[in-house]
Amino acid sequence: MAVNTGALIIVIGYLLGMLVIGGIVGKLKIKSSEDYMIAGRRMGIFMVAFSLSANNIGGGSTTGLAGKAFGAWGMSAIWYVLAASIAMIPLAFFAPKIRKALAVTIPEVIGRRFGKASSVFSAVLNIIALFCLTASQVAASGSVVATLTGIPMNVCLIIAGIVIILYTTLGGMIADQISDLVQFIIIFIGLAIATPFVINGVGGWAALSAKLPGGQLSPTKIGWVVIIGYIFNYFCTFLSGPEMISRFESAKDEKTAFRASLLSGVLMAAMAIFPTLLGLAALAVKDALPGVSGSTAMMAVTSKFAPTFITGLVSAAIISATMSSADSNLLCMSTMAMNDIILPYGGRKLTDKQEITYTRALNVIFCAIAMCISMLGINIVTMNTFAFAIRCAGPFAAYGLGLVMPRATKHSGQISIITGTIGVVFWQILSGGDFYLGILPVVFGCAVGTITFLVINLIEWKMGVEPAPSAYLEEK
């Protein structure tokens, strides 16, 4: 196949830039394990907001969103990201509580309130899920490199994995957030510049609209049940998502966490339109794009109608989107393994320097395993759906409600983790991972866990059962 040399040069430059960021930050800014894991709790509103946004705008929200617009969703695909931006509004009211907890991970807070067994179970669920998520993002990054170069896919997966390992391992959370800032800017600028070129290339908006099948321009084609379902889905996954929580924990104070959540919603909303329009453009001229499919729609239409430099920007944007999620998933997985399993149960106390060294080693080991998983060819959507479902539903009520209900009892958190996990597995099997009766598996599992949490509390309050210990260190 022909190699897009200009685009390849831009992507190589981007990857090298990420490595430089990791190296410089690791040398100058990492002085303690807190620096490495949660950026020393000193990040400002823009760093936290851009990092939250970059984490949420992954491969599914760029190439995946364009694919949905190219397929049955049409213009209503914009809700795939708009729903996430709306979910950031209620999340903002939890953000100060998350920051106030002064924890490093979700299982740490659950352990404070509901005991060690609940903490370990939550950590295991999250680590399993993060393996799947990291593998899917490595696969997405590798596919872009393969498309640009013609290099065999497995080799590209190794290249993508090595870059993710190096800059995440060197710089930790600080490098992660700096790279997230750069990545989001690349994503936004790349897609914002490419979209007008592509629309002009297909003959302008009027010509594009005329070529689309009927109903494809309706912003509510998928229906309000699905739209509202996605808003609940994102809120549930965000509130119990370790990469989101770690960003709030890295904020310099509680007000910063609150404002960053709202700003992130605005940034994501601004992003939603570009992949949607590119997917619609690909649908309008699909006869001129041989072999085009939903997964290739964005790159195919951009390569056809935009200059080489713009194609390079979009390629870098897609890799940015996937790597911004992969580095966060990898770092959260290593941090959780260290903070919630190795340190409490490892048998000996580690110095700060040893904690950093061990966490870096875990980054390498875990990403190597994720690279192997990515080579199995498992469907990316399947991996992501399973991962989000299994990690969120169980801990959702214990973590989220545990932060805001001081009188919650120990049994309410313990049992809700189990019932939420059972609920999500049941609905996943029943629904095939999609909507069933207008409900996604994650939402069903979180609802089961929440109902369990509330019912047990009501029963035990009447019985006079004492509240569980506080989630907040200063209240202990």
PDB file of C-alpha atoms in Angstrom, residues 285-433:
ATOM      1  CA  VAL A 285     -19.726  10.071  -0.823  1.00  0.00           C
ATOM      2  CA  LYS A 286     -19.246   6.427   0.143  1.00  0.00           C
ATOM      3  CA  ASP A 287     -19.298   5.360  -3.518  1.00  0.00           C
ATOM      4  CA  ALA A 288     -16.101   7.378  -4.010  1.00  0.00           C
ATOM      5  CA  LEU A 289     -14.417   5.663  -1.023  1.00  0.00           C
ATOM      6  CA  PRO A 290     -13.753   2.026  -2.019  1.00  0.00           C
ATOM      7  CA  GLY A 291     -14.093  -0.417   0.854  1.00  0.00           C
ATOM      8  CA  VAL A 292     -15.124   2.256   3.361  1.00  0.00           C
ATOM      9  CA  SER A 293     -16.777   1.096   6.582  1.00  0.00           C
ATOM     10  CA  GLY A 294     -17.815   2.692   9.835  1.00  0.00           C
ATOM     11  CA  SER A 295     -14.438   2.021  11.443  1.00  0.00           C
ATOM     12  CA  THR A 296     -12.525   3.607   8.542  1.00  0.00           C
ATOM     13  CA  ALA A 297     -14.978   6.386   7.616  1.00  0.00           C
ATOM     14  CA  MET A 298     -13.146   9.272   9.293  1.00  0.00           C
ATOM     15  CA  MET A 299      -9.699   8.498   7.892  1.00  0.00           C
ATOM     16  CA  ALA A 300     -11.051   7.541   4.460  1.00  0.00           C
ATOM     17  CA  VAL A 301     -12.986  10.774   3.859  1.00  0.00           C
ATOM     18  CA  THR A 302     -10.212  12.943   5.332  1.00  0.00           C
ATOM     19  CA  SER A 303      -7.513  11.293   3.194  1.00  0.00           C
ATOM     20  CA  LYS A 304      -9.699  11.746   0.105  1.00  0.00           C
ATOM     21  CA  PHE A 305     -10.642  15.416   0.486  1.00  0.00           C
ATOM     22  CA  ALA A 306      -8.168  17.086   2.866  1.00  0.00           C
ATOM     23  CA  PRO A 307      -4.524  18.032   2.210  1.00  0.00           C
ATOM     24  CA  THR A 308      -1.764  15.691   3.406  1.00  0.00           C
ATOM     25  CA  PHE A 309      -0.890  17.967   6.327  1.00  0.00           C
ATOM     26  CA  ILE A 310      -4.488  17.897   7.536  1.00  0.00           C
ATOM     27  CA  THR A 311      -4.618  14.110   7.179  1.00  0.00           C
ATOM     28  CA  GLY A 312      -1.492  13.986   9.327  1.00  0.00           C
ATOM     29  CA  LEU A 313      -3.136  16.148  11.970  1.00  0.00           C
ATOM     30  CA  VAL A 314      -6.201  13.924  12.027  1.00  0.00           C
ATOM     31  CA  SER A 315      -4.020  10.809  12.247  1.00  0.00           C
ATOM     32  CA  ALA A 316      -2.143  12.361  15.162  1.00  0.00           C
ATOM     33  CA  ALA A 317      -5.502  13.358  16.665  1.00  0.00           C
ATOM     34  CA  ILE A 318      -6.791   9.782  16.547  1.00  0.00           C
ATOM     35  CA  ILE A 319      -3.608   8.437  18.111  1.00  0.00           C
ATOM     36  CA  SER A 320      -3.827  11.248  20.681  1.00  0.00           C
ATOM     37  CA  ALA A 321      -7.375  10.251  21.510  1.00  0.00           C
ATOM     38  CA  THR A 322      -6.507   6.608  22.026  1.00  0.00           C
ATOM     39  CA  MET A 323      -3.215   7.179  23.856  1.00  0.00           C
ATOM     40  CA  SER A 324      -4.728   9.771  26.197  1.00  0.00           C
ATOM     41  CA  SER A 325      -7.007   6.998  27.416  1.00  0.00           C
ATOM     42  CA  ALA A 326      -4.374   4.257  27.333  1.00  0.00           C
ATOM     43  CA  ASP A 327      -1.823   6.097  29.476  1.00  0.00           C
ATOM     44  CA  SER A 328      -4.452   6.954  32.090  1.00  0.00           C
ATOM     45  CA  ASN A 329      -5.791   3.397  32.215  1.00  0.00           C
ATOM     46  CA  LEU A 330      -2.275   2.010  32.558  1.00  0.00           C
ATOM     47  CA  LEU A 331      -1.264   4.404  35.327  1.00  0.00           C
ATOM     48  CA  CYS A 332      -4.522   3.833  37.246  1.00  0.00           C
ATOM     49  CA  MET A 333      -4.070   0.079  37.000  1.00  0.00           C
ATOM     50  CA  SER A 334      -0.512   0.191  38.355  1.00  0.00           C
ATOM     51  CA  THR A 335      -1.411   2.714  41.059  1.00  0.00           C
ATOM     52  CA  MET A 336      -4.342   0.603  42.220  1.00  0.00           C
ATOM     53  CA  ALA A 337      -2.278  -2.586  42.328  1.00  0.00           C
ATOM     54  CA  MET A 338       0.395  -0.805  44.367  1.00  0.00           C
ATOM     55  CA  ASN A 339      -1.846   1.276  46.651  1.00  0.00           C
ATOM     56  CA  ASP A 340      -4.623  -1.223  47.350  1.00  0.00           C
ATOM     57  CA  ILE A 341      -2.992  -4.651  47.104  1.00  0.00           C
ATOM     58  CA  ILE A 342       0.820  -4.608  47.311  1.00  0.00           C
ATOM     59  CA  LEU A 343       1.299  -1.943  50.001  1.00  0.00           C
ATOM     60  CA  PRO A 344      -1.418  -3.224  52.386  1.00  0.00           C
ATOM     61  CA  TYR A 345      -0.629  -6.919  51.897  1.00  0.00           C
ATOM     62  CA  GLY A 346       2.946  -7.024  50.601  1.00  0.00           C
ATOM     63  CA  GLY A 347       4.450  -7.752  53.990  1.00  0.00           C
ATOM     64  CA  ARG A 348       6.897  -4.848  54.226  1.00  0.00           C
ATOM     65  CA  LYS A 349       6.920  -1.078  54.199  1.00  0.00           C
ATOM     66  CA  LEU A 350       8.372   0.630  51.129  1.00  0.00           C
ATOM     67  CA  THR A 351      10.117   3.963  50.845  1.00  0.00           C
ATOM     68  CA  ASP A 352       8.776   6.615  48.447  1.00  0.00           C
ATOM     69  CA  LYS A 353      11.542   5.801  45.991  1.00  0.00           C
ATOM     70  CA  GLN A 354      10.708   2.091  46.109  1.00  0.00           C
ATOM     71  CA  GLU A 355       7.002   2.805  45.569  1.00  0.00           C
ATOM     72  CA  ILE A 356       7.811   4.802  42.434  1.00  0.00           C
ATOM     73  CA  THR A 357      10.168   2.089  41.153  1.00  0.00           C
ATOM     74  CA  TYR A 358       7.672  -0.699  41.762  1.00  0.00           C
ATOM     75  CA  THR A 359       4.801   1.250  40.192  1.00  0.00           C
ATOM     76  CA  ARG A 360       6.940   1.930  37.119  1.00  0.00           C
ATOM     77  CA  ALA A 361       7.768  -1.768  36.884  1.00  0.00           C
ATOM     78  CA  LEU A 362       4.061  -2.589  37.077  1.00  0.00           C
ATOM     79  CA  ASN A 363       3.428  -0.146  34.199  1.00  0.00           C
ATOM     80  CA  VAL A 364       5.815  -2.124  32.016  1.00  0.00           C
ATOM     81  CA  ILE A 365       4.446  -5.525  33.028  1.00  0.00           C
ATOM     82  CA  PHE A 366       0.791  -4.543  32.741  1.00  0.00           C
ATOM     83  CA  CYS A 367       1.184  -2.819  29.383  1.00  0.00           C
ATOM     84  CA  ALA A 368       3.100  -5.819  28.020  1.00  0.00           C
ATOM     85  CA  ILE A 369       0.161  -8.050  29.035  1.00  0.00           C
ATOM     86  CA  ALA A 370      -2.305  -5.576  27.504  1.00  0.00           C
ATOM     87  CA  MET A 371      -0.277  -5.624  24.264  1.00  0.00           C
ATOM     88  CA  CYS A 372      -0.619  -9.417  24.172  1.00  0.00           C
ATOM     89  CA  ILE A 373      -4.386  -9.134  24.745  1.00  0.00           C
ATOM     90  CA  SER A 374      -4.621  -6.583  21.899  1.00  0.00           C
ATOM     91  CA  MET A 375      -3.046  -9.130  19.542  1.00  0.00           C
ATOM     92  CA  LEU A 376      -5.866 -11.606  20.123  1.00  0.00           C
ATOM     93  CA  GLY A 377      -8.090  -9.601  17.783  1.00  0.00           C
ATOM     94  CA  ILE A 378     -10.963  -9.255  20.256  1.00  0.00           C
ATOM     95  CA  ASN A 379     -13.527  -6.676  19.141  1.00  0.00           C
ATOM     96  CA  ILE A 380     -12.664  -3.293  20.710  1.00  0.00           C
ATOM     97  CA  VAL A 381     -16.289  -2.408  21.439  1.00  0.00           C
ATOM     98  CA  THR A 382     -16.797  -5.787  23.152  1.00  0.00           C
ATOM     99  CA  MET A 383     -13.734  -5.261  25.363  1.00  0.00           C
ATOM    100  CA  ASN A 384     -14.753  -1.721  26.291  1.00  0.00           C
ATOM    101  CA  THR A 385     -18.364  -2.661  27.043  1.00  0.00           C
ATOM    102  CA  PHE A 386     -17.291  -5.512  29.316  1.00  0.00           C
ATOM    103  CA  ALA A 387     -14.647  -3.396  31.039  1.00  0.00           C
ATOM    104  CA  PHE A 388     -16.875  -0.425  31.834  1.00  0.00           C
ATOM    105  CA  ALA A 389     -19.641  -2.729  33.037  1.00  0.00           C
ATOM    106  CA  ILE A 390     -17.555  -4.876  35.354  1.00  0.00           C
ATOM    107  CA  ARG A 391     -15.578  -2.079  36.998  1.00  0.00           C
ATOM    108  CA  CYS A 392     -18.386   0.408  37.613  1.00  0.00           C
ATOM    109  CA  ALA A 393     -21.580  -1.297  38.682  1.00  0.00           C
ATOM    110  CA  GLY A 394     -20.331  -2.962  41.845  1.00  0.00           C
ATOM    111  CA  PRO A 395     -18.346  -0.099  43.427  1.00  0.00           C
ATOM    112  CA  PHE A 396     -20.716   2.657  42.212  1.00  0.00           C
ATOM    113  CA  ALA A 397     -23.018   2.944  45.243  1.00  0.00           C
ATOM    114  CA  ALA A 398     -20.372   2.062  47.826  1.00  0.00           C
ATOM    115  CA  TYR A 399     -18.044   4.767  46.513  1.00  0.00           C
ATOM    116  CA  GLY A 400     -20.411   7.507  45.324  1.00  0.00           C
ATOM    117  CA  LEU A 401     -23.027   7.264  48.073  1.00  0.00           C
ATOM    118  CA  GLY A 402     -20.359   6.372  50.589  1.00  0.00           C
ATOM    119  CA  LEU A 403     -18.898   9.857  50.050  1.00  0.00           C
ATOM    120  CA  VAL A 404     -22.174  11.710  50.638  1.00  0.00           C
ATOM    121  CA  MET A 405     -24.015   9.560  53.220  1.00  0.00           C
ATOM    122  CA  PRO A 406     -22.201   9.818  56.577  1.00  0.00           C
ATOM    123  CA  ARG A 407     -24.660   7.436  58.289  1.00  0.00           C
ATOM    124  CA  ALA A 408     -24.166   4.608  55.767  1.00  0.00           C
ATOM    125  CA  THR A 409     -23.595   1.248  57.462  1.00  0.00           C
ATOM    126  CA  LYS A 410     -20.817  -1.202  56.720  1.00  0.00           C
ATOM    127  CA  HIS A 411     -23.091  -3.944  55.383  1.00  0.00           C
ATOM    128  CA  SER A 412     -24.777  -1.579  52.911  1.00  0.00           C
ATOM    129  CA  GLY A 413     -21.525  -0.975  51.064  1.00  0.00           C
ATOM    130  CA  GLN A 414     -20.329  -4.572  51.219  1.00  0.00           C
ATOM    131  CA  ILE A 415     -23.527  -6.134  49.906  1.00  0.00           C
ATOM    132  CA  SER A 416     -24.167  -3.429  47.259  1.00  0.00           C
ATOM    133  CA  ILE A 417     -20.802  -4.195  45.626  1.00  0.00           C
ATOM    134  CA  ILE A 418     -21.825  -7.828  45.229  1.00  0.00           C
ATOM    135  CA  THR A 419     -25.383  -7.202  44.035  1.00  0.00           C
ATOM    136  CA  GLY A 420     -24.280  -4.457  41.628  1.00  0.00           C
ATOM    137  CA  THR A 421     -21.717  -6.809  40.071  1.00  0.00           C
ATOM    138  CA  ILE A 422     -24.243  -9.642  39.768  1.00  0.00           C
ATOM    139  CA  GLY A 423     -26.780  -7.217  38.279  1.00  0.00           C
ATOM    140  CA  VAL A 424     -24.454  -5.952  35.574  1.00  0.00           C
ATOM    141  CA  VAL A 425     -23.347  -9.471  34.571  1.00  0.00           C
ATOM    142  CA  PHE A 426     -26.992 -10.588  34.390  1.00  0.00           C
ATOM    143  CA  TRP A 427     -28.024  -7.605  32.219  1.00  0.00           C
ATOM    144  CA  GLN A 428     -24.883  -7.926  30.076  1.00  0.00           C
ATOM    145  CA  ILE A 429     -25.850 -11.508  29.210  1.00  0.00           C
ATOM    146  CA  LEU A 430     -29.525 -10.664  28.759  1.00  0.00           C
ATOM    147  CA  SER A 431     -28.926  -7.611  26.567  1.00  0.00           C
ATOM    148  CA  GLY A 432     -25.796  -8.689  24.732  1.00  0.00           C
ATOM    149  CA  GLY A 433     -24.072  -5.569  26.076  1.00  0.00           C
TER     150      GLY A 433
END
